[in-house]
PDB file of C-alpha atoms in Angstrom:
ATOM      1  CA  UNK R  18       0.000   0.000   0.000  1.00  0.00           C
ATOM      2  CA  UNK R  19       2.785   2.437   0.905  1.00  0.00           C
ATOM      3  CA  UNK R  20       4.711   1.458  -2.201  1.00  0.00           C
ATOM      4  CA  UNK R  21       1.667   2.087  -4.376  1.00  0.00           C
ATOM      5  CA  UNK R  22       1.205   5.490  -2.805  1.00  0.00           C
ATOM      6  CA  UNK R  23       4.819   6.465  -3.476  1.00  0.00           C
ATOM      7  CA  UNK R  24       4.482   5.194  -7.050  1.00  0.00           C
ATOM      8  CA  UNK R  25       1.367   7.409  -7.572  1.00  0.00           C
ATOM      9  CA  UNK R  26       3.182  10.407  -6.115  1.00  0.00           C
ATOM     10  CA  UNK R  27       6.131   9.849  -8.451  1.00  0.00           C
ATOM     11  CA  UNK R  28       3.804   9.541 -11.432  1.00  0.00           C
ATOM     12  CA  UNK R  29       2.105  12.807 -10.523  1.00  0.00           C
ATOM     13  CA  UNK R  30       5.461  14.547 -10.352  1.00  0.00           C
ATOM     14  CA  UNK R  31       6.522  13.129 -13.744  1.00  0.00           C
ATOM     15  CA  UNK R  32       3.290  13.771 -15.665  1.00  0.00           C
ATOM     16  CA  UNK R  33       2.716  17.354 -16.655  1.00  0.00           C
ATOM     17  CA  UNK R  34      -0.803  18.495 -16.004  1.00  0.00           C
ATOM     18  CA  UNK R  35      -2.079  20.635 -18.840  1.00  0.00           C
ATOM     19  CA  UNK R  36      -4.256  23.573 -17.796  1.00  0.00           C
ATOM     20  CA  UNK R  37      -6.156  25.814 -20.083  1.00  0.00           C
ATOM     21  CA  UNK R  38      -4.676  29.255 -20.231  1.00  0.00           C
ATOM     22  CA  UNK R  39      -7.444  31.665 -19.555  1.00  0.00           C
ATOM     23  CA  UNK R  40      -6.904  35.200 -20.535  1.00  0.00           C
ATOM     24  CA  UNK R  41      -8.981  37.772 -18.781  1.00  0.00           C
ATOM     25  CA  UNK R  42     -11.823  38.914 -21.071  1.00  0.00           C
ATOM     26  CA  UNK R  43     -11.558  42.370 -22.540  1.00  0.00           C
ATOM     27  CA  UNK R  44     -13.325  45.033 -20.489  1.00  0.00           C
ATOM     28  CA  UNK R  45     -15.738  46.012 -23.275  1.00  0.00           C
ATOM     29  CA  UNK R  46     -16.942  42.407 -23.516  1.00  0.00           C
ATOM     30  CA  UNK R  47     -17.444  42.333 -19.763  1.00  0.00           C
ATOM     31  CA  UNK R  48     -19.413  45.574 -19.976  1.00  0.00           C
ATOM     32  CA  UNK R  49     -21.524  44.250 -22.855  1.00  0.00           C
ATOM     33  CA  UNK R  50     -22.261  41.029 -20.967  1.00  0.00           C
ATOM     34  CA  UNK R  51     -23.262  43.025 -17.927  1.00  0.00           C
ATOM     35  CA  UNK R  52     -25.586  45.157 -20.044  1.00  0.00           C
ATOM     36  CA  UNK R  53     -27.027  42.062 -21.704  1.00  0.00           C
ATOM     37  CA  UNK R  54     -27.888  40.411 -18.417  1.00  0.00           C
ATOM     38  CA  UNK R  55     -29.227  43.623 -16.985  1.00  0.00           C
ATOM     39  CA  UNK R  56     -31.512  44.162 -19.955  1.00  0.00           C
ATOM     40  CA  UNK R  57     -32.588  40.526 -19.876  1.00  0.00           C
ATOM     41  CA  UNK R  58     -33.491  40.979 -16.231  1.00  0.00           C
ATOM     42  CA  UNK R  59     -35.458  44.141 -17.071  1.00  0.00           C
ATOM     43  CA  UNK R  60     -37.244  42.258 -19.845  1.00  0.00           C
ATOM     44  CA  UNK R  61     -38.207  39.450 -17.485  1.00  0.00           C
ATOM     45  CA  UNK R  62     -39.268  41.989 -14.870  1.00  0.00           C
ATOM     46  CA  UNK R  63     -41.482  43.579 -17.502  1.00  0.00           C
ATOM     47  CA  UNK R  64     -43.116  40.212 -18.154  1.00  0.00           C
ATOM     48  CA  UNK R  65     -43.992  39.964 -14.478  1.00  0.00           C
ATOM     49  CA  UNK R  66     -44.990  43.626 -14.169  1.00  0.00           C
ATOM     50  CA  UNK R  67     -48.689  42.946 -14.765  1.00  0.00           C
ATOM     51  CA  UNK R  68     -48.937  40.449 -11.926  1.00  0.00           C
ATOM     52  CA  UNK R  69     -46.906  42.750  -9.660  1.00  0.00           C
ATOM     53  CA  UNK R  70     -49.294  45.630 -10.383  1.00  0.00           C
ATOM     54  CA  UNK R  71     -52.299  43.411  -9.606  1.00  0.00           C
ATOM     55  CA  UNK R  72     -50.795  42.513  -6.254  1.00  0.00           C
ATOM     56  CA  UNK R  73     -50.009  46.182  -5.537  1.00  0.00           C
ATOM     57  CA  UNK R  74     -53.626  47.071  -6.327  1.00  0.00           C
ATOM     58  CA  UNK R  75     -54.896  44.423  -3.925  1.00  0.00           C
ATOM     59  CA  UNK R  76     -52.485  45.640  -1.279  1.00  0.00           C
ATOM     60  CA  UNK R  77     -53.759  49.220  -1.668  1.00  0.00           C
ATOM     61  CA  UNK R  78     -57.379  48.045  -1.499  1.00  0.00           C
ATOM     62  CA  UNK R  79     -56.614  46.073   1.637  1.00  0.00           C
ATOM     63  CA  UNK R  80     -54.921  49.024   3.332  1.00  0.00           C
ATOM     64  CA  UNK R  81     -57.824  51.344   2.543  1.00  0.00           C
ATOM     65  CA  UNK R  82     -60.317  48.770   3.831  1.00  0.00           C
ATOM     66  CA  UNK R  83     -58.266  48.395   7.024  1.00  0.00           C
ATOM     67  CA  UNK R  84     -58.447  52.174   7.539  1.00  0.00           C
ATOM     68  CA  UNK R  85     -62.206  52.213   7.020  1.00  0.00           C
ATOM     69  CA  UNK R  86     -62.747  49.286   9.354  1.00  0.00           C
ATOM     70  CA  UNK R  87     -60.579  50.960  12.003  1.00  0.00           C
ATOM     71  CA  UNK R  88     -62.715  54.103  11.768  1.00  0.00           C
ATOM     72  CA  UNK R  89     -65.886  52.031  11.976  1.00  0.00           C
ATOM     73  CA  UNK R  90     -64.515  50.242  15.016  1.00  0.00           C
ATOM     74  CA  UNK R  91     -63.894  53.576  16.747  1.00  0.00           C
ATOM     75  CA  UNK R  92     -67.416  54.753  15.899  1.00  0.00           C
ATOM     76  CA  UNK R  93     -68.856  51.519  17.255  1.00  0.00           C
ATOM     77  CA  UNK R  94     -66.884  51.762  20.480  1.00  0.00           C
ATOM     78  CA  UNK R  95     -67.999  55.365  20.900  1.00  0.00           C
ATOM     79  CA  UNK R  96     -71.629  54.425  20.332  1.00  0.00           C
ATOM     80  CA  UNK R  97     -71.391  51.467  22.714  1.00  0.00           C
ATOM     81  CA  UNK R  98     -69.900  53.621  25.471  1.00  0.00           C
ATOM     82  CA  UNK R  99     -72.494  56.332  24.955  1.00  0.00           C
ATOM     83  CA  UNK R 100     -75.403  53.893  24.994  1.00  0.00           C
ATOM     84  CA  UNK R 101     -74.145  52.245  28.185  1.00  0.00           C
ATOM     85  CA  UNK R 102     -73.995  55.646  29.870  1.00  0.00           C
ATOM     86  CA  UNK R 103     -77.470  56.487  28.575  1.00  0.00           C
ATOM     87  CA  UNK R 104     -78.823  53.206  29.928  1.00  0.00           C
ATOM     88  CA  UNK R 105     -77.355  53.951  33.354  1.00  0.00           C
ATOM     89  CA  UNK R 106     -78.818  57.462  33.326  1.00  0.00           C
ATOM     90  CA  UNK R 107     -82.193  56.079  32.235  1.00  0.00           C
ATOM     91  CA  UNK R 108     -82.196  53.614  35.130  1.00  0.00           C
ATOM     92  CA  UNK R 109     -81.389  56.529  37.469  1.00  0.00           C
ATOM     93  CA  UNK R 110     -84.288  58.511  35.997  1.00  0.00           C
ATOM     94  CA  UNK R 111     -86.765  55.662  36.485  1.00  0.00           C
ATOM     95  CA  UNK R 112     -88.208  56.823  39.840  1.00  0.00           C
ATOM     96  CA  UNK R 113     -88.661  60.315  38.410  1.00  0.00           C
ATOM     97  CA  UNK R 114     -90.501  58.892  35.418  1.00  0.00           C
ATOM     98  CA  UNK R 115     -92.823  57.009  37.757  1.00  0.00           C
ATOM     99  CA  UNK R 116     -93.395  60.251  39.633  1.00  0.00           C
ATOM    100  CA  UNK R 117     -94.307  61.867  36.298  1.00  0.00           C
ATOM    101  CA  UNK R 118     -96.832  59.074  35.703  1.00  0.00           C
ATOM    102  CA  UNK R 119     -98.369  59.671  39.125  1.00  0.00           C
ATOM    103  CA  UNK R 120     -98.533  63.398  38.486  1.00  0.00           C
ATOM    104  CA  UNK R 121    -100.215  62.684  35.166  1.00  0.00           C
ATOM    105  CA  UNK R 122    -102.845  60.489  36.873  1.00  0.00           C
ATOM    106  CA  UNK R 123    -103.438  63.154  39.517  1.00  0.00           C
ATOM    107  CA  UNK R 124    -103.803  65.843  36.877  1.00  0.00           C
ATOM    108  CA  UNK R 125    -106.284  63.653  34.952  1.00  0.00           C
ATOM    109  CA  UNK R 126    -108.332  63.110  38.114  1.00  0.00           C
ATOM    110  CA  UNK R 127    -108.179  66.835  38.815  1.00  0.00           C
ATOM    111  CA  UNK R 128    -109.345  67.556  35.291  1.00  0.00           C
ATOM    112  CA  UNK R 129    -112.297  65.170  35.711  1.00  0.00           C
ATOM    113  CA  UNK R 130    -113.195  66.863  38.979  1.00  0.00           C
ATOM    114  CA  UNK R 131    -112.981  70.267  37.282  1.00  0.00           C
ATOM    115  CA  UNK R 132    -115.332  69.094  34.491  1.00  0.00           C
ATOM    116  CA  UNK R 133    -117.813  67.764  37.071  1.00  0.00           C
ATOM    117  CA  UNK R 134    -117.626  71.022  38.981  1.00  0.00           C
ATOM    118  CA  UNK R 135    -118.166  72.962  35.797  1.00  0.00           C
ATOM    119  CA  UNK R 136    -121.253  70.869  34.894  1.00  0.00           C
ATOM    120  CA  UNK R 137    -122.612  71.224  38.406  1.00  0.00           C
ATOM    121  CA  UNK R 138    -122.156  74.979  38.336  1.00  0.00           C
ATOM    122  CA  UNK R 139    -123.888  75.186  34.946  1.00  0.00           C
ATOM    123  CA  UNK R 140    -126.839  73.169  36.234  1.00  0.00           C
ATOM    124  CA  UNK R 141    -126.929  75.331  39.335  1.00  0.00           C
ATOM    125  CA  UNK R 142    -126.968  78.446  37.192  1.00  0.00           C
ATOM    126  CA  UNK R 143    -129.773  77.144  34.984  1.00  0.00           C
ATOM    127  CA  UNK R 144    -131.860  76.191  38.087  1.00  0.00           C
ATOM    128  CA  UNK R 145    -131.219  79.611  39.598  1.00  0.00           C
ATOM    129  CA  UNK R 146    -132.337  81.311  36.375  1.00  0.00           C
ATOM    130  CA  UNK R 147    -135.435  79.143  36.258  1.00  0.00           C
ATOM    131  CA  UNK R 148    -136.254  80.094  39.854  1.00  0.00           C
ATOM    132  CA  UNK R 149    -135.677  83.780  39.059  1.00  0.00           C
ATOM    133  CA  UNK R 150    -138.198  83.617  36.179  1.00  0.00           C
ATOM    134  CA  UNK R 151    -140.835  82.251  38.522  1.00  0.00           C
TER     135      UNK R 151
ATOM    136  CA  UNK C  17     -12.327  35.337 -40.699  1.00  0.00           C
ATOM    137  CA  UNK C  18     -15.515  34.046 -42.278  1.00  0.00           C
ATOM    138  CA  UNK C  19     -15.481  31.227 -39.802  1.00  0.00           C
ATOM    139  CA  UNK C  20     -15.079  33.708 -36.950  1.00  0.00           C
ATOM    140  CA  UNK C  21     -17.959  35.809 -38.242  1.00  0.00           C
ATOM    141  CA  UNK C  22     -20.116  32.734 -38.640  1.00  0.00           C
ATOM    142  CA  UNK C  23     -19.310  31.677 -35.084  1.00  0.00           C
ATOM    143  CA  UNK C  24     -20.187  35.100 -33.800  1.00  0.00           C
ATOM    144  CA  UNK C  25     -23.473  35.099 -35.714  1.00  0.00           C
ATOM    145  CA  UNK C  26     -24.352  31.700 -34.321  1.00  0.00           C
ATOM    146  CA  UNK C  27     -23.485  32.858 -30.828  1.00  0.00           C
ATOM    147  CA  UNK C  28     -25.731  35.909 -31.252  1.00  0.00           C
ATOM    148  CA  UNK C  29     -28.568  33.729 -32.468  1.00  0.00           C
ATOM    149  CA  UNK C  30     -28.144  31.329 -29.568  1.00  0.00           C
ATOM    150  CA  UNK C  31     -28.103  34.139 -27.007  1.00  0.00           C
ATOM    151  CA  UNK C  32     -31.203  35.762 -28.547  1.00  0.00           C
ATOM    152  CA  UNK C  33     -32.942  32.378 -28.655  1.00  0.00           C
ATOM    153  CA  UNK C  34     -32.083  31.754 -25.000  1.00  0.00           C
ATOM    154  CA  UNK C  35     -33.430  35.121 -23.947  1.00  0.00           C
ATOM    155  CA  UNK C  36     -36.630  34.532 -25.909  1.00  0.00           C
ATOM    156  CA  UNK C  37     -36.981  31.061 -24.418  1.00  0.00           C
ATOM    157  CA  UNK C  38     -36.609  32.445 -20.893  1.00  0.00           C
ATOM    158  CA  UNK C  39     -39.229  35.082 -21.708  1.00  0.00           C
ATOM    159  CA  UNK C  40     -41.577  32.407 -23.057  1.00  0.00           C
ATOM    160  CA  UNK C  41     -40.990  30.338 -19.956  1.00  0.00           C
ATOM    161  CA  UNK C  42     -41.877  33.239 -17.696  1.00  0.00           C
ATOM    162  CA  UNK C  43     -44.986  34.028 -19.756  1.00  0.00           C
ATOM    163  CA  UNK C  44     -46.015  30.380 -19.644  1.00  0.00           C
ATOM    164  CA  UNK C  45     -45.579  30.241 -15.878  1.00  0.00           C
ATOM    165  CA  UNK C  46     -47.624  33.411 -15.409  1.00  0.00           C
ATOM    166  CA  UNK C  47     -50.326  32.194 -17.788  1.00  0.00           C
ATOM    167  CA  UNK C  48     -50.706  28.720 -16.309  1.00  0.00           C
ATOM    168  CA  UNK C  49     -50.790  30.052 -12.758  1.00  0.00           C
ATOM    169  CA  UNK C  50     -53.952  32.055 -13.754  1.00  0.00           C
ATOM    170  CA  UNK C  51     -52.893  34.621 -11.200  1.00  0.00           C
ATOM    171  CA  UNK C  52     -54.171  37.543 -13.274  1.00  0.00           C
ATOM    172  CA  UNK C  53     -57.684  36.061 -13.371  1.00  0.00           C
ATOM    173  CA  UNK C  54     -57.699  35.316  -9.663  1.00  0.00           C
ATOM    174  CA  UNK C  55     -56.363  38.745  -8.777  1.00  0.00           C
ATOM    175  CA  UNK C  56     -58.827  40.493 -11.081  1.00  0.00           C
ATOM    176  CA  UNK C  57     -61.666  38.514  -9.493  1.00  0.00           C
ATOM    177  CA  UNK C  58     -60.434  39.489  -6.039  1.00  0.00           C
ATOM    178  CA  UNK C  59     -60.321  43.158  -7.068  1.00  0.00           C
ATOM    179  CA  UNK C  60     -63.878  42.892  -8.469  1.00  0.00           C
ATOM    180  CA  UNK C  61     -65.131  41.329  -5.231  1.00  0.00           C
ATOM    181  CA  UNK C  62     -63.466  44.129  -3.303  1.00  0.00           C
ATOM    182  CA  UNK C  63     -65.163  46.765  -5.411  1.00  0.00           C
ATOM    183  CA  UNK C  64     -68.539  45.046  -4.826  1.00  0.00           C
ATOM    184  CA  UNK C  65     -67.966  45.188  -1.082  1.00  0.00           C
ATOM    185  CA  UNK C  66     -67.013  48.866  -1.262  1.00  0.00           C
ATOM    186  CA  UNK C  67     -70.660  49.963  -1.483  1.00  0.00           C
ATOM    187  CA  UNK C  68     -71.659  47.896   1.522  1.00  0.00           C
ATOM    188  CA  UNK C  69     -68.728  49.182   3.581  1.00  0.00           C
ATOM    189  CA  UNK C  70     -69.564  52.771   2.624  1.00  0.00           C
ATOM    190  CA  UNK C  71     -73.228  52.312   3.650  1.00  0.00           C
ATOM    191  CA  UNK C  72     -72.189  50.751   6.947  1.00  0.00           C
ATOM    192  CA  UNK C  73     -69.843  53.638   7.631  1.00  0.00           C
ATOM    193  CA  UNK C  74     -72.569  56.202   6.859  1.00  0.00           C
ATOM    194  CA  UNK C  75     -75.054  54.355   9.095  1.00  0.00           C
ATOM    195  CA  UNK C  76     -72.571  54.365  11.948  1.00  0.00           C
ATOM    196  CA  UNK C  77     -71.986  58.102  11.542  1.00  0.00           C
ATOM    197  CA  UNK C  78     -75.762  58.650  11.710  1.00  0.00           C
ATOM    198  CA  UNK C  79     -75.915  56.513  14.830  1.00  0.00           C
ATOM    199  CA  UNK C  80     -73.223  58.664  16.407  1.00  0.00           C
ATOM    200  CA  UNK C  81     -75.317  61.760  15.634  1.00  0.00           C
ATOM    201  CA  UNK C  82     -78.449  60.133  17.076  1.00  0.00           C
ATOM    202  CA  UNK C  83     -76.552  59.117  20.199  1.00  0.00           C
ATOM    203  CA  UNK C  84     -75.339  62.692  20.678  1.00  0.00           C
ATOM    204  CA  UNK C  85     -78.894  64.005  20.304  1.00  0.00           C
ATOM    205  CA  UNK C  86     -80.138  61.422  22.806  1.00  0.00           C
ATOM    206  CA  UNK C  87     -77.504  62.640  25.274  1.00  0.00           C
ATOM    207  CA  UNK C  88     -78.663  66.227  24.799  1.00  0.00           C
ATOM    208  CA  UNK C  89     -82.294  65.208  25.355  1.00  0.00           C
ATOM    209  CA  UNK C  90     -81.399  63.184  28.423  1.00  0.00           C
ATOM    210  CA  UNK C  91     -79.529  66.115  29.961  1.00  0.00           C
ATOM    211  CA  UNK C  92     -82.544  68.381  29.214  1.00  0.00           C
ATOM    212  CA  UNK C  93     -84.833  65.843  30.938  1.00  0.00           C
ATOM    213  CA  UNK C  94     -82.509  65.747  33.943  1.00  0.00           C
ATOM    214  CA  UNK C  95     -82.615  69.538  34.182  1.00  0.00           C
ATOM    215  CA  UNK C  96     -86.431  69.480  34.035  1.00  0.00           C
ATOM    216  CA  UNK C  97     -86.656  66.836  36.770  1.00  0.00           C
ATOM    217  CA  UNK C  98     -85.747  69.456  39.361  1.00  0.00           C
ATOM    218  CA  UNK C  99     -89.206  71.049  39.021  1.00  0.00           C
ATOM    219  CA  UNK C 100     -91.055  67.787  39.688  1.00  0.00           C
ATOM    220  CA  UNK C 101     -91.041  68.189  43.449  1.00  0.00           C
ATOM    221  CA  UNK C 102     -92.640  71.645  43.193  1.00  0.00           C
ATOM    222  CA  UNK C 103     -95.316  70.310  40.871  1.00  0.00           C
ATOM    223  CA  UNK C 104     -96.016  67.441  43.259  1.00  0.00           C
ATOM    224  CA  UNK C 105     -96.378  69.828  46.198  1.00  0.00           C
ATOM    225  CA  UNK C 106     -98.784  72.059  44.271  1.00  0.00           C
ATOM    226  CA  UNK C 107    -100.905  69.064  43.286  1.00  0.00           C
ATOM    227  CA  UNK C 108    -100.984  67.835  46.865  1.00  0.00           C
ATOM    228  CA  UNK C 109    -102.095  71.247  48.042  1.00  0.00           C
ATOM    229  CA  UNK C 110    -104.830  71.359  45.344  1.00  0.00           C
ATOM    230  CA  UNK C 111    -106.025  67.889  46.296  1.00  0.00           C
ATOM    231  CA  UNK C 112    -106.338  68.919  49.908  1.00  0.00           C
TER     232      UNK C 112
END
């Protein structure tokens, strides 16, 4: 095994390994290649531009809808808070409203009494006039 | 020299063909994904919802106005409640 390894090493030293001589490309070729790839990339980007614009449109629509829903959420919270306060105030006003009902009943009874009194006084007046004529 | 020119022409053709093939590939991918149809449909659905969202927003603004008016009326009622005791006393005195 060691002998084989030394034999391989000797062979590698004796055999010349041929390598391709690569000259650096001229700078104008490099520049042209760069331009070619750049323009190819722009061309491919143009092919995808339609889809990109569709996605941008959807993104804009989504953002606007988010704004509107946020505003609506604030309105709803405001309304909810206000209605809760109104409900509390209404429950506090309840005894007063019952008092108003009682006052209304009393006023109705008073009105009935006033009508009766008015009728009685009219009858009394007519009787008095009849007596006067006699 | 002719051979060089021919090689260059072939190289140009190959490069142009490759670029066109890549473009066709991209177009094919976009077309088969049907993304433009789906996205257009999504945009149409959005625009249909726009009217509903606008109406909801307007209704909520009206509700805010109504709530404010209710608050004003409630505060006016509270202010008027102070006279109730006087009215009750006067009625009691009349009833007597």
